[in-house]
XYZ file of C-alpha atoms in Angstrom:
581
model
C 98.619 95.169 113.392
C 97.122 92.510 111.185
C 99.753 90.042 110.090
C 98.666 90.287 106.559
C 99.765 93.828 106.695
C 103.417 92.889 106.917
C 103.423 93.341 103.233
C 104.884 91.082 100.697
C 133.310 140.701 115.521
C 134.630 144.448 116.602
C 132.363 145.353 119.586
C 130.002 142.452 119.748
C 129.121 139.203 117.947
C 125.994 137.220 117.407
C 124.233 134.247 118.732
C 122.904 131.710 116.232
C 119.810 129.804 116.975
C 117.846 127.279 114.807
C 114.540 128.050 112.921
C 112.057 125.833 111.079
C 110.733 125.381 107.563
C 107.314 124.255 106.473
C 103.773 125.539 106.574
C 100.574 123.454 106.885
C 97.531 125.627 106.134
C 94.537 125.388 108.344
C 91.124 126.855 107.542
C 90.474 130.562 108.543
C 93.206 131.113 111.220
C 92.723 134.314 113.350
C 94.818 137.088 112.337
C 95.311 140.785 113.140
C 96.551 143.953 111.226
C 100.343 144.482 111.291
C 101.573 147.904 110.368
C 105.076 148.746 109.194
C 107.258 150.760 111.593
C 110.747 151.719 110.833
C 112.517 154.101 113.237
C 114.382 157.008 111.656
C 117.594 155.536 113.071
C 117.051 152.116 111.225
C 117.702 151.164 107.662
C 116.269 147.982 106.280
C 118.712 146.800 103.601
C 116.761 146.205 100.412
C 116.512 143.114 98.195
C 114.652 144.301 95.242
C 115.349 141.330 92.893
C 112.140 139.111 92.434
C 112.392 135.417 93.023
C 112.900 133.279 89.975
C 110.646 130.514 88.932
C 111.795 126.988 90.176
C 112.545 124.395 87.444
C 112.529 120.695 86.959
C 109.513 119.629 88.995
C 109.387 115.866 89.424
C 106.583 113.883 90.992
C 107.350 110.344 92.386
C 105.598 108.054 94.724
C 106.666 105.741 97.530
C 103.105 104.183 97.823
C 99.816 104.505 96.168
C 98.455 107.367 98.248
C 101.307 109.805 98.216
C 103.466 111.938 95.848
C 106.875 113.311 96.544
C 107.603 116.621 94.654
C 111.162 117.533 94.061
C 112.412 120.573 92.067
C 115.461 122.760 91.373
C 115.844 126.136 92.936
C 117.946 127.879 90.422
C 119.732 131.253 90.807
C 117.856 133.439 93.451
C 114.971 131.107 93.478
C 113.346 130.689 96.918
C 115.529 132.748 99.336
C 112.373 132.936 101.331
C 111.261 129.323 100.508
C 108.654 127.929 98.211
C 104.896 127.538 98.006
C 103.686 124.159 97.058
C 100.040 123.888 96.069
C 97.861 120.824 95.262
C 94.173 119.889 95.586
C 93.218 123.350 96.990
C 95.842 123.106 99.710
C 99.111 124.970 100.073
C 102.299 124.382 102.023
C 105.340 126.594 102.466
C 108.746 124.875 102.543
C 112.398 126.078 102.549
C 113.842 122.900 100.977
C 113.352 121.674 97.360
C 111.200 118.703 98.068
C 108.111 117.750 100.083
C 105.735 114.853 100.302
C 101.974 115.014 99.821
C 100.108 112.128 101.504
C 96.645 110.876 101.950
C 95.877 111.256 98.248
C 93.297 109.389 96.155
C 95.407 106.679 94.401
C 93.337 106.965 91.155
C 92.899 110.662 90.838
C 95.277 112.922 88.970
C 96.972 115.565 91.111
C 98.256 118.780 89.775
C 101.140 120.262 91.654
C 102.543 123.734 91.384
C 105.576 125.319 93.062
C 106.461 128.972 93.372
C 109.528 130.515 94.685
C 109.036 133.066 97.508
C 111.168 136.129 98.473
C 111.713 137.200 102.089
C 108.732 139.667 101.958
C 106.290 136.955 100.818
C 106.469 137.879 97.046
C 105.885 134.882 94.633
C 107.320 133.830 91.398
C 105.535 132.226 88.351
C 104.855 128.632 89.094
C 106.365 125.343 87.741
C 103.662 122.598 87.388
C 103.499 118.918 87.067
C 100.735 116.240 87.202
C 100.707 112.630 88.286
C 98.229 109.820 89.434
C 99.765 108.339 92.560
C 98.954 104.771 91.701
C 100.685 105.035 88.269
C 103.704 106.831 89.844
C 104.231 104.136 92.221
C 106.626 101.399 91.107
C 106.103 98.186 93.144
C 109.187 96.562 91.664
C 111.282 97.822 94.528
C 110.151 94.848 96.693
C 111.238 92.286 93.942
C 113.634 89.717 95.447
C 112.922 90.670 99.056
C 112.026 87.950 101.608
C 108.323 88.086 102.311
C 106.653 89.244 104.419
C 108.052 92.766 104.546
C 107.777 94.752 107.738
C 105.372 97.768 107.891
C 105.852 99.728 111.129
C 102.214 100.649 111.772
C 101.628 99.573 115.438
C 103.106 97.895 118.476
C 102.561 94.401 116.871
C 105.035 95.390 114.075
C 107.720 95.091 116.719
C 106.582 91.560 118.000
C 109.681 89.643 119.194
C 109.097 87.082 116.479
C 110.563 89.685 114.165
C 112.313 92.423 116.262
C 114.097 92.950 119.408
C 114.364 96.414 120.885
C 117.262 97.840 122.683
C 116.023 101.058 124.267
C 117.423 101.022 127.711
C 114.027 100.414 129.227
C 112.835 103.952 128.206
C 109.673 104.858 126.205
C 111.640 105.589 123.033
C 108.994 104.886 120.344
C 105.784 106.352 119.372
C 103.404 106.493 116.501
C 103.572 109.526 114.188
C 101.066 110.071 111.230
C 102.830 109.552 107.946
C 100.341 108.142 105.441
C 98.783 106.371 108.424
C 100.480 105.586 111.788
C 104.099 104.875 111.482
C 106.810 104.198 113.954
C 108.516 107.406 115.413
C 111.721 107.555 117.416
C 111.079 109.668 120.453
C 114.428 109.554 122.453
C 118.015 109.959 121.873
C 119.212 106.254 121.529
C 117.392 103.323 120.448
C 118.341 100.125 118.458
C 116.122 97.842 116.508
C 117.539 94.460 115.817
C 115.820 92.352 113.088
C 115.231 88.786 113.829
C 115.224 88.021 110.038
C 118.841 87.190 109.141
C 120.311 88.358 105.977
C 121.820 85.217 104.216
C 123.855 85.789 101.161
C 122.657 84.041 97.982
C 123.316 83.916 94.350
C 123.948 87.177 92.508
C 120.949 88.979 91.126
C 120.746 90.855 87.908
C 122.292 93.907 89.656
C 125.109 91.653 90.989
C 123.772 91.768 94.624
C 124.119 88.707 96.808
C 122.163 90.313 99.576
C 120.398 93.607 100.393
C 118.442 95.609 102.964
C 115.830 98.048 102.055
C 114.469 100.731 104.424
C 111.871 103.565 103.992
C 112.257 106.310 106.525
C 112.277 110.083 106.666
C 115.148 112.185 108.044
C 117.145 111.455 110.125
C 115.269 113.990 112.026
C 116.642 115.606 115.211
C 116.056 118.382 117.586
C 117.764 121.838 116.802
C 121.395 121.530 117.699
C 121.563 117.739 117.420
C 123.427 115.831 114.707
C 120.894 113.208 114.136
C 122.006 109.906 112.474
C 120.478 106.639 111.368
C 122.718 103.548 111.013
C 121.933 100.488 108.932
C 124.269 97.900 110.226
C 124.911 94.301 109.248
C 126.212 92.359 112.223
C 127.733 88.836 112.247
C 127.339 86.415 115.189
C 127.603 87.146 118.125
C 127.270 90.968 117.638
C 123.643 90.969 117.014
C 123.186 90.414 120.687
C 125.122 93.574 121.702
C 123.203 96.285 123.316
C 123.595 99.734 121.807
C 126.320 99.686 119.202
C 128.977 102.317 119.376
C 132.247 102.980 117.283
C 134.604 101.370 116.767
C 132.104 99.024 115.079
C 132.253 95.297 115.822
C 134.711 93.152 113.738
C 133.292 92.095 110.485
C 130.575 94.592 110.476
C 129.381 96.825 107.698
C 127.550 100.012 108.841
C 125.835 102.462 106.480
C 125.668 105.902 108.353
C 123.028 108.348 107.183
C 123.173 111.865 108.432
C 121.442 115.200 107.409
C 124.673 115.693 105.247
C 124.474 112.455 103.283
C 125.583 108.833 103.750
C 128.824 106.943 104.027
C 130.028 103.526 104.907
C 132.009 102.465 108.032
C 133.323 98.868 108.428
C 134.724 96.971 111.291
C 138.067 95.234 111.583
C 138.654 92.157 109.480
C 136.691 93.195 106.503
C 139.126 92.915 103.568
C 139.456 95.694 100.910
C 139.077 95.019 97.232
C 139.887 97.012 94.065
C 136.390 97.535 92.953
C 135.460 101.013 91.811
C 131.773 101.937 92.169
C 130.783 105.412 90.700
C 128.859 107.514 93.152
C 126.315 110.112 92.172
C 127.716 113.334 93.681
C 124.705 115.479 92.486
C 122.355 113.932 94.866
C 121.352 116.422 97.482
C 121.373 115.507 101.233
C 118.319 113.693 102.497
C 115.361 116.053 103.368
C 113.960 115.762 106.777
C 110.290 114.955 107.208
C 110.232 113.543 103.622
C 110.428 109.748 103.113
C 113.195 108.182 101.124
C 113.916 104.624 100.209
C 117.371 103.480 101.222
C 119.008 100.206 99.997
C 122.295 98.626 101.354
C 123.317 96.325 98.617
C 125.941 93.654 99.302
C 128.102 92.699 96.118
C 130.739 89.958 96.064
C 133.522 92.830 96.174
C 131.743 95.896 97.455
C 128.880 97.240 99.404
C 126.753 100.066 97.904
C 124.222 102.378 99.268
C 121.335 103.743 97.157
C 118.764 106.409 97.894
C 115.763 106.284 95.742
C 117.662 104.268 93.207
C 120.778 106.561 93.092
C 124.134 105.373 94.301
C 125.124 107.678 97.202
C 127.931 105.734 98.919
C 130.169 102.780 98.224
C 132.981 100.836 99.999
C 135.418 98.524 98.106
C 135.160 95.617 100.619
C 134.273 91.911 100.638
C 132.094 90.911 103.576
C 133.863 88.050 105.517
C 130.583 86.135 106.267
C 127.607 84.472 104.616
C 125.024 85.582 107.162
C 124.478 88.647 109.359
C 121.709 90.255 111.136
C 120.409 93.824 110.088
C 120.144 96.464 112.625
C 118.524 99.846 112.592
C 120.310 102.352 115.060
C 118.976 105.854 115.790
C 121.262 108.422 117.541
C 119.941 111.925 118.396
C 117.374 111.272 115.715
C 114.125 112.146 117.502
C 111.023 112.483 115.324
C 112.434 110.205 112.639
C 109.689 108.041 111.302
C 110.218 104.588 109.868
C 107.833 103.156 107.272
C 108.846 99.771 105.795
C 111.842 97.324 105.931
C 112.983 94.200 104.069
C 115.901 91.907 103.390
C 116.901 90.130 100.196
C 119.197 87.243 99.622
C 118.627 83.609 100.397
C 115.130 83.036 101.920
C 115.639 82.764 105.744
C 113.035 82.450 108.503
C 112.997 84.689 111.454
C 114.782 83.625 114.516
C 112.510 84.902 117.291
C 114.230 86.495 120.178
C 113.386 89.067 122.977
C 115.492 91.257 125.244
C 115.371 91.273 128.998
C 117.196 94.144 130.722
C 118.890 93.379 134.037
C 119.128 95.947 136.800
C 122.193 97.570 138.373
C 124.699 95.066 139.570
C 125.271 94.357 143.252
C 128.623 92.887 144.567
C 128.359 89.415 146.124
C 131.804 88.386 147.306
C 133.980 87.652 144.295
C 130.870 87.909 142.077
C 128.603 90.666 140.810
C 124.871 90.288 140.216
C 122.565 92.309 138.033
C 119.522 90.551 139.469
C 117.079 87.672 138.915
C 115.172 86.651 135.853
C 111.285 86.124 136.103
C 110.411 82.649 135.321
C 107.659 83.687 132.881
C 110.323 85.468 130.792
C 111.994 82.145 130.213
C 108.851 80.176 129.352
C 108.417 78.989 125.856
C 112.036 79.539 125.084
C 114.743 77.132 123.906
C 117.891 79.080 125.185
C 119.013 82.261 126.875
C 122.290 84.237 126.260
C 123.611 86.389 129.050
C 125.390 89.490 127.718
C 127.335 91.851 130.056
C 130.007 94.580 130.058
C 132.276 93.573 132.845
C 135.784 93.860 134.298
C 137.678 91.173 136.234
C 139.424 92.718 139.126
C 142.626 90.631 138.456
C 142.242 90.254 134.849
C 141.342 86.560 135.343
C 138.593 84.475 133.560
C 134.961 85.325 134.170
C 132.286 82.660 134.882
C 128.635 83.436 134.197
C 126.067 81.817 136.441
C 122.343 81.472 135.857
C 120.796 79.957 139.005
C 122.606 76.852 139.876
C 124.312 76.456 136.487
C 127.548 78.162 135.215
C 129.328 78.571 131.993
C 132.765 80.146 131.121
C 132.317 83.676 129.603
C 133.145 84.123 126.024
C 134.665 87.575 124.956
C 133.178 89.361 122.137
C 136.127 90.234 119.875
C 138.236 92.191 120.198
C 139.414 90.497 123.528
C 140.593 92.978 126.177
C 144.288 93.764 126.191
C 146.297 92.087 129.090
C 146.322 94.425 131.954
C 143.562 96.632 130.452
C 141.193 98.446 132.702
C 138.221 98.948 130.438
C 135.199 96.749 130.391
C 134.871 93.934 127.970
C 131.672 92.523 126.532
C 131.294 88.883 127.522
C 128.442 86.373 126.909
C 127.377 82.802 127.807
C 124.666 80.597 126.593
C 122.461 78.369 128.566
C 119.881 75.857 127.413
C 116.221 75.898 128.459
C 113.863 74.887 130.012
C 115.188 75.899 133.413
C 114.865 73.619 136.451
C 114.463 76.377 139.111
C 112.301 79.517 139.313
C 113.467 83.042 139.131
C 117.164 82.206 138.533
C 119.748 84.729 139.623
C 122.446 86.084 137.216
C 126.003 86.445 138.489
C 129.400 87.046 136.981
C 132.226 85.594 139.017
C 135.967 86.031 138.848
C 138.814 85.462 141.428
C 139.271 88.849 143.168
C 135.857 89.984 142.062
C 134.094 91.523 139.058
C 132.481 94.839 138.155
C 129.507 94.684 135.880
C 128.616 97.981 134.030
C 125.586 96.732 132.307
C 123.876 93.399 131.425
C 120.806 92.004 129.573
C 119.638 88.628 128.358
C 118.645 87.588 124.724
C 115.986 84.830 125.081
C 115.494 82.592 122.103
C 111.807 82.284 121.947
C 109.585 79.526 120.617
C 106.495 80.284 118.458
C 104.340 80.033 121.623
C 106.127 82.624 123.567
C 103.896 85.454 124.675
C 106.212 88.498 125.129
C 105.271 92.168 126.089
C 105.128 94.397 123.040
C 106.785 97.878 123.288
C 104.556 100.806 124.329
C 104.075 103.112 121.532
C 102.599 106.580 122.234
C 100.285 107.938 119.677
C 101.948 111.289 118.717
C 99.908 112.222 115.590
C 101.293 115.031 113.401
C 103.365 117.657 114.907
C 101.644 121.070 115.079
C 103.055 123.810 112.850
C 105.514 126.114 114.526
C 106.755 129.667 113.886
C 110.475 129.568 112.986
C 112.793 130.475 115.818
C 115.118 133.101 114.413
C 118.926 133.181 114.481
C 120.165 136.702 115.423
C 123.546 138.398 114.711
C 124.612 141.793 116.020
C 127.898 143.377 115.182
C 128.801 146.851 116.565
C 130.817 148.841 114.091
C 132.653 151.635 115.886
C 132.771 155.272 114.804
C 131.725 158.584 116.184
C 129.432 159.191 117.623
C 128.387 155.742 118.860
C 128.861 153.965 115.512
C 126.297 151.652 114.096
C 124.997 148.199 114.763
C 124.535 145.654 111.947
C 121.647 143.374 112.806
C 120.968 140.155 110.824
C 117.829 138.104 111.403
C 117.759 134.782 109.614
C 114.604 132.494 109.479
C 116.200 129.421 107.948
C 116.461 125.879 109.303
C 116.252 122.783 107.242
C 115.568 120.438 110.210
C 111.941 121.291 110.807
C 108.966 119.548 109.272
C 106.301 122.330 109.336
C 106.056 125.847 110.426
C 103.364 128.447 110.633
C 103.448 131.296 108.121
C 105.204 134.421 109.271
C 103.288 137.729 109.564
C 106.112 139.936 110.502
C 109.073 140.769 112.644
C 109.588 143.094 115.605
C 113.034 144.420 116.638
C 113.857 146.064 119.892
C 116.857 147.893 121.249
C 117.148 147.852 124.980
C 113.303 147.364 125.089
C 112.433 150.222 122.781
C 110.737 149.180 119.538
C 112.688 150.139 116.534
C 111.155 147.994 113.837
C 107.706 146.290 112.950
C 108.205 144.773 109.592
C 105.270 142.914 107.861
C 106.383 139.921 105.691
C 103.056 138.806 104.219
C 103.044 135.249 105.184
C 106.553 134.396 104.159
C 108.256 131.124 104.771
C 111.465 132.672 106.191
C 114.427 134.516 104.632
C 117.232 136.823 105.738
C 116.651 140.373 107.020
C 119.478 142.832 107.564
C 119.184 146.167 109.317
C 121.617 148.997 110.267
C 120.988 150.979 113.309
C 122.492 154.363 113.958
C 123.650 154.371 117.703
C 124.172 158.229 117.868
C 123.197 159.195 121.441
C 123.458 155.671 122.704
C 125.840 155.497 125.661
C 128.784 153.112 125.916
C 128.335 149.880 127.775
C 126.154 146.713 127.317
C 123.156 146.755 125.115
C 120.692 144.094 124.025
C 118.749 143.541 120.751
C 115.720 141.390 120.663
C 113.675 139.986 117.819
C 110.333 138.445 117.737
C 108.759 136.368 114.941
C 104.926 136.746 114.775
C 102.669 134.014 113.064
C 99.959 134.735 110.782
C 97.754 132.389 112.803
C 97.629 133.942 116.218
C 97.031 130.491 117.798
C 100.761 129.759 117.185
C 103.489 130.774 119.583
C 105.542 133.861 119.012
C 109.304 133.003 118.721
C 112.189 135.222 119.811
C 115.854 135.595 120.191
C 118.164 138.030 122.084
C 121.711 139.172 121.468
C 123.880 141.473 123.638
C 126.646 143.805 122.206
C 128.912 146.313 123.785
C 129.766 149.880 122.847
C 133.284 150.485 124.138
C 134.426 153.885 125.224
C 136.769 155.685 122.889
């Protein structure tokens, strides 16, 4: 990346499975006719009310080549999703916002949104127009320390600005979001900024410091509760590996989930009497759509804003004047990060890089996680050894780096006397080093056990450190929604009935191929073929007369077929039981 681009149930119950939400239209997809079939034993419960027109369509912009469309669904609007049209393109979504990217910054864009029903019927549209360049307000960056970070390639994570805690896995990629942007690809990764947040004089909004982040999500795989943490960590906690609750003493953590945002604070952060009104009407963050988050530090509170609206607050006074911002991703695969900045007193980056150490091997009364390659210490001024360790007799721990040693300091809170869990310890050593490939050991009378260790190397400007490997992932291909299926047997002679519900709704997905129709089988026999005319999802209910069906276990299967035959058919199965009378 160019450095200049760092810009300034009765008988049986259901199984519920996830589905997805968005359509990206591609030219002339292959299709095939799909005829309606409804067995005489089956009733498709009707829903004859038409979808109502959406309201309150608003267009905003996070940069000069995009528009974010948001609207209100209203009563019965969009039970099967919404169709968003612009510049001759169309996208189907189930949520009430979407982002249009790659636009001409100076050309007016006309956007219209229609509600869909479950059979693909459409409402009248709501419309709005905007020019991306004029809709974008650049004042969001006022007061931030320049340059800002734009995550558009491996160089954006250079150790001069970031240290990456990813456990040595390939946890990062490049997704396409108005150009290449950093994408989280594994379950656990922490990005520690090397630009400190130093509190300054209050700004017009009262803030003495702030962290601003533009990202989508947090996105996660179906069944995962993805979360994104924006943490402020005082010394020495910025050198921890992955942070986990309880959070370090003195820390302030903004936790963002698909349900919303909340603050969590570490021990030793005093409470105040400050009352900050929170906007309760702001919906949860949409996944796959960028939002601008701000963590604002006031003298007597911390406040979180999303796109300028206050969504969380904590009445506390931070007990420090400087802290290190960290971005933490947990089960948030496919979340993409766009830009980042801090505001307060201007502060230069403190370059540092992370060196992971291997599994520890016992060496008498010591334990060693390995040696450090000489080249990883070149062009550096100091190194900190950080380890999770237990002293066998609860005694003091000494950290050795080659022929030098230093007493270990415990990161608060210190372990309880007689405690058996590991404590995080650290020790600092000056550089340059007089010997090659020094070995790291942790020693204590009676022995030590090391559960994990790493180095944080304070780099000089001439240090040449390896950049993280970023796999170019591009845009995810549209997928057919995977259905959730519920089957309930209602007893009654002869055989009773089965109530079957197929739900094509899942707010986690980014894009989904349009649905041509559903097929429903009972014990391998086709009962239903239901065209839905390119719908975006919705809920379908059927009753099945089970007269003549014997008692015992039976299986219902549903398949969701795409309009575009290049896409995969998605399916779900659910068993139920007819019990003998």
